[in-house]
Coordinates of C-alpha atoms and ligand atoms in Angstrom, one line a residue:
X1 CA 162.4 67.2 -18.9
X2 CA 162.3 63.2 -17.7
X3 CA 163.6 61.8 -14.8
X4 CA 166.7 60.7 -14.1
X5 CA 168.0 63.5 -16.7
X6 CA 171.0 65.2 -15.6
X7 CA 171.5 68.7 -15.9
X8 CA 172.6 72.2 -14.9
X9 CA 171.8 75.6 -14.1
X10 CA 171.6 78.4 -11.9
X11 CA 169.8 78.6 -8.3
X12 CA 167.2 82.3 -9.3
X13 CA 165.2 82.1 -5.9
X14 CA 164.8 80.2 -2.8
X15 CA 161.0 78.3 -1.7
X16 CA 159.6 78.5 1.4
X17 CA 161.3 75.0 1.8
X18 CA 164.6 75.8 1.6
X19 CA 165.6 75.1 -1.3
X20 CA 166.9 76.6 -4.3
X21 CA 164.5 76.9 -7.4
X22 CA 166.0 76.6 -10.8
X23 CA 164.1 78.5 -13.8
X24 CA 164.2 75.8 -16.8
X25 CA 162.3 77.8 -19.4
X26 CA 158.4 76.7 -18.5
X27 CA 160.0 74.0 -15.6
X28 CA 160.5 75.2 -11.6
X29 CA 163.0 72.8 -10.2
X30 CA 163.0 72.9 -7.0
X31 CA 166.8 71.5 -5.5
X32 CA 167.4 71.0 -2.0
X33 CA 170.3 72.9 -0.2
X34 CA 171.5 74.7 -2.8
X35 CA 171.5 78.7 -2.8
X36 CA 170.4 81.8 -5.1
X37 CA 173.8 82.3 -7.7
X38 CA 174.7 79.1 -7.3
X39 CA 175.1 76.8 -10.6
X40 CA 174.8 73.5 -9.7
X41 CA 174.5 70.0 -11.7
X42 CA 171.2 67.9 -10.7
X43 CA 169.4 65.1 -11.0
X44 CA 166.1 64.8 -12.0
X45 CA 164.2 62.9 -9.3
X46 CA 160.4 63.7 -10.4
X47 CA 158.4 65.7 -12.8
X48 CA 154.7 66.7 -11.7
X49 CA 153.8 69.0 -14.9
X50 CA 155.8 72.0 -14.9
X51 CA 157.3 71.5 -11.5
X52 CA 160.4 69.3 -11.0
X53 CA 161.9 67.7 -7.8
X54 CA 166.4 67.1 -8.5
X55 CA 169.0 66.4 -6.3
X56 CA 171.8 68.6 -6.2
X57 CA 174.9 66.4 -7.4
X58 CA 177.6 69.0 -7.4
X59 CA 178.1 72.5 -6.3
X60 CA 180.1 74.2 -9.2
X61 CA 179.7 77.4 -8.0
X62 CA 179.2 77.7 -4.2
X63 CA 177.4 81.0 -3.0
X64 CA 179.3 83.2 -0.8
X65 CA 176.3 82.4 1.9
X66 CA 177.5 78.8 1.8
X67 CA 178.9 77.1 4.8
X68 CA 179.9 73.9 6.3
X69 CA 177.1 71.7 8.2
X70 CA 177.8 71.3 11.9
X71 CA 176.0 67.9 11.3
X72 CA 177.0 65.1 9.7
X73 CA 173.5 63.4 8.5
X74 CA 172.3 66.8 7.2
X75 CA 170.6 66.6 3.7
X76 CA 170.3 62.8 4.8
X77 CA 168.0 63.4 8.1
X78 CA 164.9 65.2 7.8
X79 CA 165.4 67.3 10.7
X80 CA 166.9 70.6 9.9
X81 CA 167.0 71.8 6.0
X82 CA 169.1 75.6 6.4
X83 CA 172.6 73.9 8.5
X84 CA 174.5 75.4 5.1
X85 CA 173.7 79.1 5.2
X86 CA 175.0 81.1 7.4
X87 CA 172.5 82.3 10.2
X88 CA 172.3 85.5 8.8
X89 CA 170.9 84.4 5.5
X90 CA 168.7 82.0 7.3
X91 CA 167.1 84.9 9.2
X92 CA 166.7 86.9 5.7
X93 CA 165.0 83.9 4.1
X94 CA 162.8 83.5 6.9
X95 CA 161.8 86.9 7.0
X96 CA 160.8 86.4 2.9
X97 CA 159.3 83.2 3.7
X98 CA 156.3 85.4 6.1
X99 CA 156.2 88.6 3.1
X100 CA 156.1 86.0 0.5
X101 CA 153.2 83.4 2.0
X102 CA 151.2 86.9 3.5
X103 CA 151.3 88.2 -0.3
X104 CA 150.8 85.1 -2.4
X105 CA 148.5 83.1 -0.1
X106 CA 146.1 86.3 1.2
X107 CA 147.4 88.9 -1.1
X108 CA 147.9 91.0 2.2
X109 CA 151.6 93.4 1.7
X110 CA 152.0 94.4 5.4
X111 CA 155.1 96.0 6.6
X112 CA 157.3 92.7 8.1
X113 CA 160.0 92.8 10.7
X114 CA 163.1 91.4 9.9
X115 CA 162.7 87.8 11.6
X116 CA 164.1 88.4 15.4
X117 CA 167.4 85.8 15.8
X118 CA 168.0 82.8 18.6
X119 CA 170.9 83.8 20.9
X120 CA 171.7 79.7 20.6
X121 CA 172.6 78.8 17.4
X122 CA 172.3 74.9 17.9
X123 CA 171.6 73.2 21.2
X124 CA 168.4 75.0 21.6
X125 CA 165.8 72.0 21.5
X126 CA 164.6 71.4 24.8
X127 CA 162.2 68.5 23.4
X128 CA 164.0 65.0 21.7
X129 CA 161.5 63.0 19.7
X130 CA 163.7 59.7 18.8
X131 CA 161.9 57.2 16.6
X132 CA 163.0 53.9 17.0
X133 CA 162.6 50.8 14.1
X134 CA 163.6 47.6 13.5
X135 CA 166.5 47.4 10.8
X136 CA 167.3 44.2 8.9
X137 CA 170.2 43.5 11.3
X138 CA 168.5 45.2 14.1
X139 CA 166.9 48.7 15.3
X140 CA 167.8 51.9 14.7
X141 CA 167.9 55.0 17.0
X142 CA 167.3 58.4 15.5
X143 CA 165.6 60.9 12.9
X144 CA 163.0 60.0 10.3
X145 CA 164.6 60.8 6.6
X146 CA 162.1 63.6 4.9
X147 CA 159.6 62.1 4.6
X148 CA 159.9 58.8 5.5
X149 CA 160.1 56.6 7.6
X150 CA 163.5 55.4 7.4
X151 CA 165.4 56.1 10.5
X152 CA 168.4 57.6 9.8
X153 CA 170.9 56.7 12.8
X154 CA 172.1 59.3 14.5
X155 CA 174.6 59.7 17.7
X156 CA 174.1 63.4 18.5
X157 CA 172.2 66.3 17.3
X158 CA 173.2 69.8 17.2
X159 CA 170.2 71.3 18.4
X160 CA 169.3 69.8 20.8
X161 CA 172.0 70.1 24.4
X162 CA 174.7 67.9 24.8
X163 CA 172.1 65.0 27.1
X164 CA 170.6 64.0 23.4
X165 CA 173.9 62.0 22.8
X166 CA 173.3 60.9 26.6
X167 CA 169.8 59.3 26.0
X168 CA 170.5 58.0 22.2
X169 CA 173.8 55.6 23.8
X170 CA 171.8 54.6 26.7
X171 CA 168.5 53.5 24.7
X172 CA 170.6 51.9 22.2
X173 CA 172.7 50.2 25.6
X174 CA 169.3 49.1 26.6
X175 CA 167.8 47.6 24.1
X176 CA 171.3 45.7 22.9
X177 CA 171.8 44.2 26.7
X178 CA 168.5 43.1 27.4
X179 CA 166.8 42.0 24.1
X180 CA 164.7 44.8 23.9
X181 CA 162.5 44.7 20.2
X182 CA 162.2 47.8 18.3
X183 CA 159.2 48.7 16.2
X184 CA 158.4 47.5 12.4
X185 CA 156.0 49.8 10.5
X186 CA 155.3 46.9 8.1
X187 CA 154.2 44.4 10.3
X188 CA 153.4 46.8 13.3
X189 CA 155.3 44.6 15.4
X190 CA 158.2 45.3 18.1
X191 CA 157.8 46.8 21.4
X192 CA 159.6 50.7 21.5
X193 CA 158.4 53.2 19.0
X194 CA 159.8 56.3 20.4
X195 CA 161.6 58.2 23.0
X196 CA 160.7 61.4 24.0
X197 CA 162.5 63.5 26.2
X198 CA 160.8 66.9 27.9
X199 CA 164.2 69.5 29.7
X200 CA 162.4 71.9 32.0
X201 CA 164.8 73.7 33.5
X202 CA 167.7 70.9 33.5
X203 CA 165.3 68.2 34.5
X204 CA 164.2 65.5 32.1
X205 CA 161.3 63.8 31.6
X206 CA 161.7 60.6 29.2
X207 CA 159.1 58.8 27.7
X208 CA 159.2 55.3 25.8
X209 CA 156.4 55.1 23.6
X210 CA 155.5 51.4 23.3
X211 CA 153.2 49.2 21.8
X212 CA 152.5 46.3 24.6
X213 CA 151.6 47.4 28.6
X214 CA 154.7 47.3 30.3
X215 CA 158.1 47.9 29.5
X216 CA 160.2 44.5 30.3
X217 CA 163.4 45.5 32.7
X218 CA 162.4 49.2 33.1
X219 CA 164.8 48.7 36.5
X220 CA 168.0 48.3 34.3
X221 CA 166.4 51.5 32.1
X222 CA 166.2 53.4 35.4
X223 CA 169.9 52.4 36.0
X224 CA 171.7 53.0 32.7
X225 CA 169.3 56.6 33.0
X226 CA 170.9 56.9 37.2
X227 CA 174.4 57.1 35.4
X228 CA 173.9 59.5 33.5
X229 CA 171.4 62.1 35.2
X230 CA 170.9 63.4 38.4
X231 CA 167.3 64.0 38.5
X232 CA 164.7 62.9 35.7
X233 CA 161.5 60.9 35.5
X234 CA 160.6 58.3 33.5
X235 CA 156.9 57.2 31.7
X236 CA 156.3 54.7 29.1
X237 CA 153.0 55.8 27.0
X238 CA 151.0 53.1 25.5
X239 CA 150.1 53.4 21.7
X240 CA 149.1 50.2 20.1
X241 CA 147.8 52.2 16.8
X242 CA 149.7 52.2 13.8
X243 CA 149.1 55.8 12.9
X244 CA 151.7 58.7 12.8
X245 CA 150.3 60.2 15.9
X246 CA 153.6 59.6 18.5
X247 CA 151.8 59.2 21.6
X248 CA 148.4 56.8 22.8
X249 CA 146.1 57.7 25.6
X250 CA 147.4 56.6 28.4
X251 CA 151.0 57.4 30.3
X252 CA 152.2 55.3 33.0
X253 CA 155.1 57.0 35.6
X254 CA 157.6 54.0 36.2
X255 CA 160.0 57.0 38.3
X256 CA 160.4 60.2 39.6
X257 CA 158.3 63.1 40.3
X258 CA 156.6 62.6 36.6
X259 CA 155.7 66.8 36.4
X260 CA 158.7 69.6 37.2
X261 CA 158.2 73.2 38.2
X262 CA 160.5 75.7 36.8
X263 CA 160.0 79.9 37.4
X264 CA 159.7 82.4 34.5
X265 CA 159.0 85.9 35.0
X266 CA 158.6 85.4 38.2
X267 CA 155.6 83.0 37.7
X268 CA 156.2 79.3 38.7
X269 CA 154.5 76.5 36.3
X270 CA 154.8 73.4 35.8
X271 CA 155.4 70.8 33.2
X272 CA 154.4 67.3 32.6
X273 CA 155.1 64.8 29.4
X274 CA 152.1 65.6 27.6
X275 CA 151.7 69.7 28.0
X276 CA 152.8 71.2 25.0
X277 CA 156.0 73.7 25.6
X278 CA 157.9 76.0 22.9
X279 CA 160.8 74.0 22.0
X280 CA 163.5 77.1 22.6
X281 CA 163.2 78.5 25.6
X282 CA 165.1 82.0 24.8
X283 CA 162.9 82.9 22.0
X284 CA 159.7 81.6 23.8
X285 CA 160.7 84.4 26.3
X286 CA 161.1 86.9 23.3
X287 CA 157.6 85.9 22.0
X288 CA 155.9 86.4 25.2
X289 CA 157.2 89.6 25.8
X290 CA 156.4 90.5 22.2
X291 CA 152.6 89.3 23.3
X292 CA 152.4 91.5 26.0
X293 CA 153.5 94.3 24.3
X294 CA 151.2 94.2 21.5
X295 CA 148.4 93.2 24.2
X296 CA 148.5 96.1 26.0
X297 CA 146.2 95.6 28.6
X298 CA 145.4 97.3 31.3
X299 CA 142.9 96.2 34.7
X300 CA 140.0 96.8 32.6
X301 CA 140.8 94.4 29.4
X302 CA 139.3 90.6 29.8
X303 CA 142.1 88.5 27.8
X304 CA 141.4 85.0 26.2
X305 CA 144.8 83.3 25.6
X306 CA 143.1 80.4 23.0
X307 CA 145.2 77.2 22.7
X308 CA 147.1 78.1 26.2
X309 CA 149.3 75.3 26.8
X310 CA 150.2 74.9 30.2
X311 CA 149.0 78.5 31.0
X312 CA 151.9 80.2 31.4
X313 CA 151.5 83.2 28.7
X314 CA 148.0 83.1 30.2
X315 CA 149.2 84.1 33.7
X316 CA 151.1 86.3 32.6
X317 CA 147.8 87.8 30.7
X318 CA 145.8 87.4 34.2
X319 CA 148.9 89.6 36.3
X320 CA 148.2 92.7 34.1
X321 CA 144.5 92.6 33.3
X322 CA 140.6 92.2 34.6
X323 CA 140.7 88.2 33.6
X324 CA 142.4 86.3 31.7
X325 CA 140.6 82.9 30.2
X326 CA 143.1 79.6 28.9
X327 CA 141.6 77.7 26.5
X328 CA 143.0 74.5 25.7
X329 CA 142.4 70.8 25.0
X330 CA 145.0 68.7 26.3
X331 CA 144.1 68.2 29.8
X332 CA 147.5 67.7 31.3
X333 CA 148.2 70.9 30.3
X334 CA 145.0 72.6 31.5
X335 CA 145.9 70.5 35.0
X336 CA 149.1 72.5 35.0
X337 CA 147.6 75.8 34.5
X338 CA 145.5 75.0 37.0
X339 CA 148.2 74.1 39.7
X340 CA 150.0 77.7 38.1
X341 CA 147.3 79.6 39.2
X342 CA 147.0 78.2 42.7
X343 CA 151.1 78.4 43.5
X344 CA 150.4 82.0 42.0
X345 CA 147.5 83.1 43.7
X346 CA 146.0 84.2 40.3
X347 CA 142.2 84.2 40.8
X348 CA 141.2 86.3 38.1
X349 CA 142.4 83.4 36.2
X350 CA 140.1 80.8 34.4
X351 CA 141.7 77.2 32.7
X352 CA 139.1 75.8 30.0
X353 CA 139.6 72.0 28.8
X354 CA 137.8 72.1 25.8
X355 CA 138.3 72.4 22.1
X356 CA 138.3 76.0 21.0
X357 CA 136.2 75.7 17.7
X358 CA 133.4 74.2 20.5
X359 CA 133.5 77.2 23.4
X360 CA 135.3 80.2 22.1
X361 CA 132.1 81.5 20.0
X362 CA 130.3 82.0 22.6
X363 CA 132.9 83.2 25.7
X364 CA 133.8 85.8 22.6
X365 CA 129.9 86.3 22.5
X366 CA 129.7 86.6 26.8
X367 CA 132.3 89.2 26.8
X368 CA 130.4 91.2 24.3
X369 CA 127.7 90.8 26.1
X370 CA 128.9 92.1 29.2
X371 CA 130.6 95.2 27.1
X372 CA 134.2 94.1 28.9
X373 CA 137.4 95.4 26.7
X374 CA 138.3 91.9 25.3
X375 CA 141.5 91.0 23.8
X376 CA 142.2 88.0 21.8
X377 CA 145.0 85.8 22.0
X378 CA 145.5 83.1 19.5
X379 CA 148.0 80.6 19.3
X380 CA 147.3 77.3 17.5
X381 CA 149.0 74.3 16.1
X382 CA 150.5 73.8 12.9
X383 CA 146.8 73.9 11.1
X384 CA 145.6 77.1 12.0
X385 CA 142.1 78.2 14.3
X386 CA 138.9 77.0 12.6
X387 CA 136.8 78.5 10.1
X388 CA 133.7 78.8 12.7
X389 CA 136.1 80.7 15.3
X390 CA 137.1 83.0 12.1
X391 CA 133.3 83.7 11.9
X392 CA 132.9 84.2 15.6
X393 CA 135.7 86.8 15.5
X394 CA 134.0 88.7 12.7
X395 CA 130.5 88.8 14.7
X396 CA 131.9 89.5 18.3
X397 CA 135.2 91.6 16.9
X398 CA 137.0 91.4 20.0
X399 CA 139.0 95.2 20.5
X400 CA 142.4 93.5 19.8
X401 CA 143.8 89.8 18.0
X402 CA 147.4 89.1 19.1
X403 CA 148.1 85.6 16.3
X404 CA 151.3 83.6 16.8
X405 CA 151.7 80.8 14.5
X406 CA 154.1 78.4 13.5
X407 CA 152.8 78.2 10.3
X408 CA 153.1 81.3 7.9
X409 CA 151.0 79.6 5.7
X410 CA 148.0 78.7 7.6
X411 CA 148.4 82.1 9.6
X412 CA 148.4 83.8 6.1
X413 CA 145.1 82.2 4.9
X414 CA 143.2 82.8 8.9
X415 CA 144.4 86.9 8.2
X416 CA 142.9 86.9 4.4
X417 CA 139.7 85.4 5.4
X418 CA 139.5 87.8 8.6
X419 CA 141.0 91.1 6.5
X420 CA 138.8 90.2 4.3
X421 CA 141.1 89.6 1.2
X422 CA 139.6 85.8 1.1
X423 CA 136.3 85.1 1.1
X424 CA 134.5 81.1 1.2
X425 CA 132.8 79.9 -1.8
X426 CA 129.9 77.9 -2.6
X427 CA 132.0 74.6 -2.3
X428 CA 133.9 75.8 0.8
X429 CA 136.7 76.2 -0.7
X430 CA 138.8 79.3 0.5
X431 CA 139.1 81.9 -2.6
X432 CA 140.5 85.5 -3.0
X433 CA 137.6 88.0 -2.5
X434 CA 137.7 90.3 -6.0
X435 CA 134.4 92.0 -4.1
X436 CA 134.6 94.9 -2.5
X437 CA 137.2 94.4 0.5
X438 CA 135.3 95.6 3.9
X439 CA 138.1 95.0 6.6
X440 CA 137.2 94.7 10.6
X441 CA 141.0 94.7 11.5
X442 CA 144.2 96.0 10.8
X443 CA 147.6 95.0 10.8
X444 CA 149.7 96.6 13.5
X445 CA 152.5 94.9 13.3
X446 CA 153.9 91.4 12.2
X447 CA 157.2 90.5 13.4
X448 CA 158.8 86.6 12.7
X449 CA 161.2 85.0 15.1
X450 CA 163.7 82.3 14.8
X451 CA 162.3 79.8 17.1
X452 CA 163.7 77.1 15.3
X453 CA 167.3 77.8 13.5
X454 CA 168.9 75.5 11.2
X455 CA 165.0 74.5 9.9
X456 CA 163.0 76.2 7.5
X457 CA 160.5 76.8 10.3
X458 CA 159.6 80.2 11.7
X459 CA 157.1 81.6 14.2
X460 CA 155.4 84.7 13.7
X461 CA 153.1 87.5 16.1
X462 CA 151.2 89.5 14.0
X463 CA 149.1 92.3 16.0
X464 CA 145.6 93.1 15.1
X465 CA 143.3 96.0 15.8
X466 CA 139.5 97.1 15.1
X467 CA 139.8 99.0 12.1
X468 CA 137.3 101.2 13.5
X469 CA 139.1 102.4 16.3
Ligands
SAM1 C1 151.2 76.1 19.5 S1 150.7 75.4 21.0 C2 150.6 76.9 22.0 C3 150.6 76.6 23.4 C4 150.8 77.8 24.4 N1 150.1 79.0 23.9 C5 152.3 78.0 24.6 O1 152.8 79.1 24.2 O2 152.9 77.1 25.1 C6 149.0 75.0 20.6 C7 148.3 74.4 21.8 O3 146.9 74.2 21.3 C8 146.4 73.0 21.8 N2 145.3 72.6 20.9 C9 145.4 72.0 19.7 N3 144.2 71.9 19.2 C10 143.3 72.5 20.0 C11 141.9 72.8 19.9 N4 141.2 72.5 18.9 N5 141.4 73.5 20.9 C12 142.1 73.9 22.0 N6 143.5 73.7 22.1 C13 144.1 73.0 21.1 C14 147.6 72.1 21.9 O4 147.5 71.1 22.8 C15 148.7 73.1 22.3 O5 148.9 73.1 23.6

């Protein structure tokens, strides 16, 4: 197979991606949006030895599944990958996605919910990340292509509520009318990077993301921003480093209150720009309660909610149990919880600002200690806990793990290394264990939602107990 060849065959089986894989007798081609049954005519865009990267070209036989985009940059932006299966079908491949990575990656075949569905469809985003580039006869508002670094130009986005088309046509107003420069990757020039918007509860907090100290004629920003909403603030954060990290250090509040409060089961909390915050707020709800449930916890249970956000799960944590410890390294965020648990009057409630890997060893170790029913509550980004927290688990073994994770993958290699199905080796790389398997935990339970429809994403909460108990 060369590139560039064009050819046809039949979709066998979706990847974890998305997209449809042909079988070419020893070749996997892997085509975006196409569907299992479907025989489609491709392009060969890449061979990396037995693997193959095409480009659908036609759809001769379109799956029953198939359905019509709601956007029209899809395939083109690098946004959203599922907009032509019906949601059904995405939820079914989501659900695989989790059986598939638990079973491949840590060779773990747990019983798995079928993934839990979004009441909203589209318009669920309640964060807007808009890059912004300089173009050859201009700048460009809107997604990055896969990845890339093209920016595709967009007006509105389906997921996110109807305000994105609001924020794109007054950025783009504001930087047309008053000679605003937009950024160049190549020569790291131009002043706006990024907008970022934050909704808590209606209210919006905007962020431009620039690369000088000062946004010229933020007043006429403001303005174009008054005609639009009622109530919003506005930052600019400075980042002058040409990495693909969106935000620098340091935020400046050019108007408005800068942080919002909002209630959720009955618990006030607040939100600022930098706080991280589920980005659907329905299914965040349904994750929560899923949390508590598997928690369990009664007035004797100490709970440590690691990677806590803004604190509100932790709160939550702290209402039903002995004392509930937030762990988390953004300091925003831990300023919020902090403000939480005053407005709440939660004293058994404690906010750490630190990194987990460095403190959660030994709080794990302290509760021990102390013989306190511990619970563990883990929620990190994209990458999974660390290797030295795995170890801490396996020394301290708290009674309970509750893991949510965004990542099926990495949350599929952290469970075979603490089931014990993985194992280290000598050059640290991460290996199946073909020893004898010796598990501290089982799996209770493992249940995916659809916290992000219309992408291949999907979070999961798997439930873990001693398996002594
Ligand atoms: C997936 S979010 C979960 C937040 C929170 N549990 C929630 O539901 O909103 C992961 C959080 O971990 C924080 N974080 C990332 N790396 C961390 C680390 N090494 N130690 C502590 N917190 C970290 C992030 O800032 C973010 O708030």
């Amino acid at each position: 197979m060369n590139k560039n060849d064009i050819l046809s065959g039949v979709i066998t089986k979706m990847g974890s991606g998305g997209e449809g894989i042909i079988k070419e007798g020893e070749y996997s081609v892997f085509v975006p949006f196409t569907l299992p049954g479907e025989k489609v005519r491709y392009q060969v865009l890449k061979v990396k030895g037995k693997i193959v990267f095409g480009k659908a070209l036609e759809i001769i036989t379109p799956a029953e599944e198939r359905i019509r985009p709601e956007c029209k940059v899809f395939g083109k932006c690098g946004g959203c990958q599922l907009q032509h299966i019906k949601y059904k079908s995405q939820l079914k491949l989501k659900t695989k996605t989790v059986v598939d990575c638990l079973s491949k990656i840590a060779f773990l075949e747990p019983e798995v919910a079928f993934c839990e569905r979004s009441d909203l469809e589209y318009g669920y985003r309640n964060k807007l990340q808009l890059p912004v580039r300089e173009n050859a006869v201009g700048y460009t508002v809107g997604f990055f292509a896969p990845n890339s670094h093209r920016v595709i130009p967009i007006r509105n986005c389906p997921i996110q509520p109807e305000w994105n088309s609001k924020i794109i046509s007054t950025t783009q107003k504001f930087i047309r009318n008053f000679g605003i420069s937009a950024y160049n990757d190549e020569t790291g020039k131009g002043l706006i990077k990024h907008v970022v918007v934050r909704d808590v509860g209606g209210k919006l907090i905007v962020t431009v993301v620039i690369t000088e100290n000062d946004l010229p004629r933020k007043e006429e920003y403001i303005k174009l921003l008054q005609e639009d909403f009622k109530e919003f603030s506005l930052y600019i954060n400075i980042n002058k480093l040409g990495n693909n990290v969106i935000f620098g250090d340091k935020f400046i509040l050019l108007y408005g209150n800068g942080r919002y409060t909002t209630k959720e089961f009955g618990i006030k909390f607040e939100i600022g720009p930098e706080s991280f915050m589920q980005v659907n707020d329905g299914v965040r709800r349904r994750i929560y309660q899923e949390v508590m449930k598997c928690v369990g916890v009664d007035e004797n249970t100490v709970v440590i909610d690691a990677y806590s956000g803004a604190g509100l799960l932790t709160a939550m944590l702290a209402e039903k149990s002995k004392k509930a410890i937030g762990i988390e390294i953004v300091k925003e965020a831990v300023d919020c919880a902090e403000h939480l648990k005053i407005k709440n009057g939660l004293s058994n409630m404690e906010n750490i600002c630190a990194p987990c890997e460095d403190v959660l060893p030994e709080i794990m170790k302290k509760e021990r200690r102390e013989n306190n029913k511990c619970v563990l509550v883990l929620d990190p980004p994209r990458q999974g806990v660390e290797r030295n927290i795995i170890e801490a688990i396996k020394e301290s073994l708290p009674d309970k793990i509750v893991y949510v994770s965004c990542s099926p993958q990495t949350l599929s290699r952290d469970l075979g290394l603490l089931l014990g199905t993985l194992k280290v080796d000598e050059k640290g790389v991460t290996v199946k264990n073909d020893g004898e398997i010796k598990s501290l935990y089982k799996i209770e339970e493992v249940k995916p939602f659809d916290l992000f429809p219309q992408t291949r994403h999907v979070e999961t909460v798997v439930s873990l107990i001693r398996a002594d108990f």
